[in-house]
Amino acid sequence: MATLSPRFLFSKGVVSQPANTPPVTSFLETHPGAYTTSRTHKDASFVLFWERQLKRLVDSVAILYNSNPQLLFGPNKTTSLSLPSLSSNSPLLQSEVRELVNRSMKRVLPIALNERSEGEELSITALVSGNLEKLSENESEGLDHERFGNGVFDVSIYIGTYVPTVFGIEGNGAHLAVVGRGRDDASAKYSDWVRIRKSLERLRPPNGTELLLSNDGDRILEGTVSNFFVVCRKDNDEAKGQSVHCFEVQTAPIIDHVLPGIIRQLVIEVCLSKGIPFREVAPSWSESEFWAEAFITSSLRLLQHAERISFPSSWESLNSKSWEEISWKDKHFEEGPGMVTTIIQKEVMEKAASEGRSSPCNWTGIQCNEAGSIVEINLVDSGLDGTLNRWSKTLNLCGRREMRCLFYQKINNL
């Protein structure tokens, strides 16, 4: 019998054990709300880009609340409430979401850390759902801090294991396939998209890494769970460019209804800081002869180079029942990541390390020495006013599992 990978869900005040925890996609399909997903790094030393993740989560909550509340509260929830507008810049909203997420993380993260095997990272999904009943109780009182603190939002934390793909190793490139239309609104990351994109799975070719989206059968927007980039030669010279200035990095703009991914933004920042030509334009399949490299980005993969992109010979064929009924045209890339992709990946990883260690919300709080042994634990606790209070203690020469047990005990004693 196959061993079930440890996965834990904290929801409604209860931590579900692995045997009772559904796959994360099944959980998201059946629970409305805004969500974000990240993972740990450096043998679970810290959570990647957690400050950026929390900001994106707050933004998504505000967007859904204002423009599409059924995606936050649930499709079967109806109300005559006239909801007041809610800004993602509201200190009250930011404080409430951070407090709820951090409080929930303290309940489940230590358990997951204790069960994690050597070399594994943890994938972390935080889901914020609206509680319409609680909101209705104080309809006439306006949206104030007391209502926020009275259960207007529920937070669930899902933690599983994740083994990152090693960048640059032969055979670790992504196999991509363009299979369907883009989403209607990607300004917020919401759980109902997990259900919607499921219908595209019938068109996933064997060994397909990710499914790409296009509205017109030419311009590629993004992946179902990733952002998509190409590195174009500036002319049709077959000679390999010796400088980044011979190329241009392209990705679809936000106005094309693509998700404003965290790693997507980091790639843009890297291109600007390193002088790599960059343009926000949807890569066109009709110009794929100029594509020298391609890669996808996500909070789990970070950056993965593409080995092959498959495009349907006929756009109408995407109405087929399976991938086998479709005739595909393939774009192959050289094995291994190209020069520009490698430069960008290196810079993204350096940002991951620097932001992970410096983040004030780095409450995973485990620091290791060069040998990989845990030597310090830091616990960051979010107070009701949204401020951060730090408790830290350094313990030397402790075994990894002993340290995790002590970490768990310290949190339970808070």
PDB file of C-alpha atoms in Angstrom, residues 79-216:
ATOM      1  CA  THR A  79     -28.142  38.700   0.480  1.00  0.00           C
ATOM      2  CA  SER A  80     -29.941  42.003   0.289  1.00  0.00           C
ATOM      3  CA  LEU A  81     -27.036  43.628   2.061  1.00  0.00           C
ATOM      4  CA  SER A  82     -25.574  46.700   0.439  1.00  0.00           C
ATOM      5  CA  LEU A  83     -21.923  46.009   1.136  1.00  0.00           C
ATOM      6  CA  PRO A  84     -19.764  49.072   1.770  1.00  0.00           C
ATOM      7  CA  SER A  85     -16.635  49.361  -0.329  1.00  0.00           C
ATOM      8  CA  LEU A  86     -13.454  47.901   1.091  1.00  0.00           C
ATOM      9  CA  SER A  87      -9.945  49.048   0.200  1.00  0.00           C
ATOM     10  CA  SER A  88      -6.990  46.675   0.138  1.00  0.00           C
ATOM     11  CA  ASN A  89      -5.024  49.556   1.678  1.00  0.00           C
ATOM     12  CA  SER A  90      -7.291  49.568   4.725  1.00  0.00           C
ATOM     13  CA  PRO A  91      -5.124  49.081   7.845  1.00  0.00           C
ATOM     14  CA  LEU A  92      -8.050  47.257   9.457  1.00  0.00           C
ATOM     15  CA  LEU A  93      -8.326  44.742   6.628  1.00  0.00           C
ATOM     16  CA  GLN A  94      -4.578  44.186   6.477  1.00  0.00           C
ATOM     17  CA  SER A  95      -4.407  43.751  10.240  1.00  0.00           C
ATOM     18  CA  GLU A  96      -7.325  41.321  10.340  1.00  0.00           C
ATOM     19  CA  VAL A  97      -6.105  39.091   7.518  1.00  0.00           C
ATOM     20  CA  ARG A  98      -2.562  38.980   8.896  1.00  0.00           C
ATOM     21  CA  GLU A  99      -3.807  38.179  12.378  1.00  0.00           C
ATOM     22  CA  LEU A 100      -6.105  35.392  11.199  1.00  0.00           C
ATOM     23  CA  VAL A 101      -3.485  33.844   8.929  1.00  0.00           C
ATOM     24  CA  ASN A 102      -0.687  34.007  11.491  1.00  0.00           C
ATOM     25  CA  ARG A 103      -2.908  32.642  14.254  1.00  0.00           C
ATOM     26  CA  SER A 104      -4.000  29.750  12.043  1.00  0.00           C
ATOM     27  CA  MET A 105      -0.437  29.039  10.926  1.00  0.00           C
ATOM     28  CA  LYS A 106       0.670  28.659  14.535  1.00  0.00           C
ATOM     29  CA  ARG A 107      -1.853  25.860  14.980  1.00  0.00           C
ATOM     30  CA  VAL A 108      -0.825  23.692  12.030  1.00  0.00           C
ATOM     31  CA  LEU A 109       2.700  24.618  10.916  1.00  0.00           C
ATOM     32  CA  PRO A 110       4.548  23.054  13.895  1.00  0.00           C
ATOM     33  CA  ILE A 111       2.751  19.749  13.298  1.00  0.00           C
ATOM     34  CA  ALA A 112       3.695  19.758   9.620  1.00  0.00           C
ATOM     35  CA  LEU A 113       7.308  20.637  10.429  1.00  0.00           C
ATOM     36  CA  ASN A 114       7.512  17.745  12.846  1.00  0.00           C
ATOM     37  CA  GLU A 115       6.239  15.287  10.219  1.00  0.00           C
ATOM     38  CA  ARG A 116       8.359  16.603   7.356  1.00  0.00           C
ATOM     39  CA  SER A 117      11.064  14.319   5.982  1.00  0.00           C
ATOM     40  CA  GLU A 118      14.617  15.440   5.340  1.00  0.00           C
ATOM     41  CA  GLY A 119      14.925  17.263   2.017  1.00  0.00           C
ATOM     42  CA  GLU A 120      11.215  18.014   1.703  1.00  0.00           C
ATOM     43  CA  GLU A 121       9.741  21.482   1.596  1.00  0.00           C
ATOM     44  CA  LEU A 122       6.233  22.417   2.701  1.00  0.00           C
ATOM     45  CA  SER A 123       3.610  23.864   0.371  1.00  0.00           C
ATOM     46  CA  ILE A 124       1.353  26.318   2.205  1.00  0.00           C
ATOM     47  CA  THR A 125      -2.059  27.476   0.979  1.00  0.00           C
ATOM     48  CA  ALA A 126      -3.981  30.150   2.888  1.00  0.00           C
ATOM     49  CA  LEU A 127      -7.689  30.524   2.022  1.00  0.00           C
ATOM     50  CA  VAL A 128      -9.795  33.465   3.236  1.00  0.00           C
ATOM     51  CA  SER A 129     -13.569  32.972   2.968  1.00  0.00           C
ATOM     52  CA  GLY A 130     -16.375  35.356   3.825  1.00  0.00           C
ATOM     53  CA  ASN A 131     -18.917  34.506   6.508  1.00  0.00           C
ATOM     54  CA  LEU A 132     -22.166  36.059   5.313  1.00  0.00           C
ATOM     55  CA  GLU A 133     -24.102  35.165   8.448  1.00  0.00           C
ATOM     56  CA  LYS A 134     -21.663  37.065  10.646  1.00  0.00           C
ATOM     57  CA  LEU A 135     -21.691  39.980   8.232  1.00  0.00           C
ATOM     58  CA  SER A 136     -25.490  40.100   8.292  1.00  0.00           C
ATOM     59  CA  GLU A 137     -25.649  40.231  12.092  1.00  0.00           C
ATOM     60  CA  ASN A 138     -24.351  43.790  12.133  1.00  0.00           C
ATOM     61  CA  GLU A 139     -25.668  45.100   8.820  1.00  0.00           C
ATOM     62  CA  SER A 140     -26.612  48.480  10.225  1.00  0.00           C
ATOM     63  CA  GLU A 141     -23.345  49.084  12.061  1.00  0.00           C
ATOM     64  CA  GLY A 142     -21.031  49.584   9.069  1.00  0.00           C
ATOM     65  CA  LEU A 143     -17.811  47.738   8.341  1.00  0.00           C
ATOM     66  CA  ASP A 144     -15.644  48.480  11.342  1.00  0.00           C
ATOM     67  CA  HIS A 145     -12.915  46.696  13.300  1.00  0.00           C
ATOM     68  CA  GLU A 146     -15.373  45.019  15.665  1.00  0.00           C
ATOM     69  CA  ARG A 147     -17.194  43.426  12.757  1.00  0.00           C
ATOM     70  CA  PHE A 148     -13.919  42.316  11.257  1.00  0.00           C
ATOM     71  CA  GLY A 149     -13.037  40.660  14.538  1.00  0.00           C
ATOM     72  CA  ASN A 150     -16.414  39.001  14.874  1.00  0.00           C
ATOM     73  CA  GLY A 151     -15.907  36.271  12.313  1.00  0.00           C
ATOM     74  CA  VAL A 152     -16.616  38.134   9.058  1.00  0.00           C
ATOM     75  CA  PHE A 153     -13.673  36.249   7.543  1.00  0.00           C
ATOM     76  CA  ASP A 154     -12.673  32.620   8.064  1.00  0.00           C
ATOM     77  CA  VAL A 155      -9.145  31.389   7.344  1.00  0.00           C
ATOM     78  CA  SER A 156      -8.100  27.865   6.433  1.00  0.00           C
ATOM     79  CA  ILE A 157      -4.468  26.757   6.146  1.00  0.00           C
ATOM     80  CA  TYR A 158      -3.543  23.733   4.040  1.00  0.00           C
ATOM     81  CA  ILE A 159      -0.009  22.342   4.302  1.00  0.00           C
ATOM     82  CA  GLY A 160       1.436  19.552   2.201  1.00  0.00           C
ATOM     83  CA  THR A 161       4.889  18.389   1.196  1.00  0.00           C
ATOM     84  CA  TYR A 162       6.700  19.564  -1.918  1.00  0.00           C
ATOM     85  CA  VAL A 163       9.931  18.421  -3.540  1.00  0.00           C
ATOM     86  CA  PRO A 164      11.248  21.224  -5.779  1.00  0.00           C
ATOM     87  CA  THR A 165      12.513  20.426  -9.256  1.00  0.00           C
ATOM     88  CA  VAL A 166      16.238  21.071  -9.559  1.00  0.00           C
ATOM     89  CA  PHE A 167      16.800  23.896 -12.028  1.00  0.00           C
ATOM     90  CA  GLY A 168      18.984  23.265 -15.063  1.00  0.00           C
ATOM     91  CA  ILE A 169      19.068  19.471 -14.907  1.00  0.00           C
ATOM     92  CA  GLU A 170      18.473  17.680 -18.209  1.00  0.00           C
ATOM     93  CA  GLY A 171      14.934  16.366 -18.343  1.00  0.00           C
ATOM     94  CA  ASN A 172      13.623  18.832 -15.754  1.00  0.00           C
ATOM     95  CA  GLY A 173      12.253  21.262 -18.323  1.00  0.00           C
ATOM     96  CA  ALA A 174       8.532  21.956 -18.649  1.00  0.00           C
ATOM     97  CA  HIS A 175       6.357  20.452 -21.387  1.00  0.00           C
ATOM     98  CA  LEU A 176       3.629  22.988 -22.144  1.00  0.00           C
ATOM     99  CA  ALA A 177       0.448  22.766 -24.219  1.00  0.00           C
ATOM    100  CA  VAL A 178      -1.943  25.523 -25.326  1.00  0.00           C
ATOM    101  CA  VAL A 179      -5.432  24.144 -24.674  1.00  0.00           C
ATOM    102  CA  GLY A 180      -8.053  26.810 -23.999  1.00  0.00           C
ATOM    103  CA  ARG A 181      -9.268  30.322 -23.375  1.00  0.00           C
ATOM    104  CA  GLY A 182      -8.001  32.617 -20.658  1.00  0.00           C
ATOM    105  CA  ARG A 183      -9.901  33.447 -17.525  1.00  0.00           C
ATOM    106  CA  ASP A 184     -12.423  36.295 -17.448  1.00  0.00           C
ATOM    107  CA  ASP A 185     -10.900  38.006 -14.438  1.00  0.00           C
ATOM    108  CA  ALA A 186      -7.438  37.311 -13.063  1.00  0.00           C
ATOM    109  CA  SER A 187      -7.038  40.387 -10.872  1.00  0.00           C
ATOM    110  CA  ALA A 188      -7.724  38.235  -7.801  1.00  0.00           C
ATOM    111  CA  LYS A 189      -6.697  34.680  -7.003  1.00  0.00           C
ATOM    112  CA  TYR A 190      -9.841  32.773  -6.035  1.00  0.00           C
ATOM    113  CA  SER A 191     -10.629  29.130  -5.381  1.00  0.00           C
ATOM    114  CA  ASP A 192     -13.404  28.767  -7.974  1.00  0.00           C
ATOM    115  CA  TRP A 193     -10.740  28.911 -10.702  1.00  0.00           C
ATOM    116  CA  VAL A 194      -9.554  25.492  -9.493  1.00  0.00           C
ATOM    117  CA  ARG A 195     -12.962  24.088 -10.436  1.00  0.00           C
ATOM    118  CA  ILE A 196     -13.180  25.983 -13.740  1.00  0.00           C
ATOM    119  CA  ARG A 197      -9.772  24.916 -15.032  1.00  0.00           C
ATOM    120  CA  LYS A 198     -10.518  21.253 -14.297  1.00  0.00           C
ATOM    121  CA  SER A 199     -12.403  20.952 -17.602  1.00  0.00           C
ATOM    122  CA  LEU A 200      -9.144  21.581 -19.492  1.00  0.00           C
ATOM    123  CA  GLU A 201      -7.442  18.519 -18.031  1.00  0.00           C
ATOM    124  CA  ARG A 202      -8.888  16.263 -20.733  1.00  0.00           C
ATOM    125  CA  LEU A 203      -6.556  17.999 -23.216  1.00  0.00           C
ATOM    126  CA  ARG A 204      -3.365  17.573 -21.212  1.00  0.00           C
ATOM    127  CA  PRO A 205      -0.854  15.533 -23.259  1.00  0.00           C
ATOM    128  CA  PRO A 206       1.141  12.759 -21.558  1.00  0.00           C
ATOM    129  CA  ASN A 207       3.880  14.183 -19.347  1.00  0.00           C
ATOM    130  CA  GLY A 208       2.380  17.653 -19.778  1.00  0.00           C
ATOM    131  CA  THR A 209       3.713  19.991 -17.091  1.00  0.00           C
ATOM    132  CA  GLU A 210       1.335  22.911 -17.549  1.00  0.00           C
ATOM    133  CA  LEU A 211      -1.595  24.012 -19.716  1.00  0.00           C
ATOM    134  CA  LEU A 212      -1.370  27.397 -21.439  1.00  0.00           C
ATOM    135  CA  LEU A 213      -4.250  29.722 -22.321  1.00  0.00           C
ATOM    136  CA  SER A 214      -5.052  31.844 -25.381  1.00  0.00           C
ATOM    137  CA  ASN A 215      -8.188  33.721 -26.419  1.00  0.00           C
ATOM    138  CA  ASP A 216      -7.466  34.048 -30.135  1.00  0.00           C
TER     139      ASP A 216
END
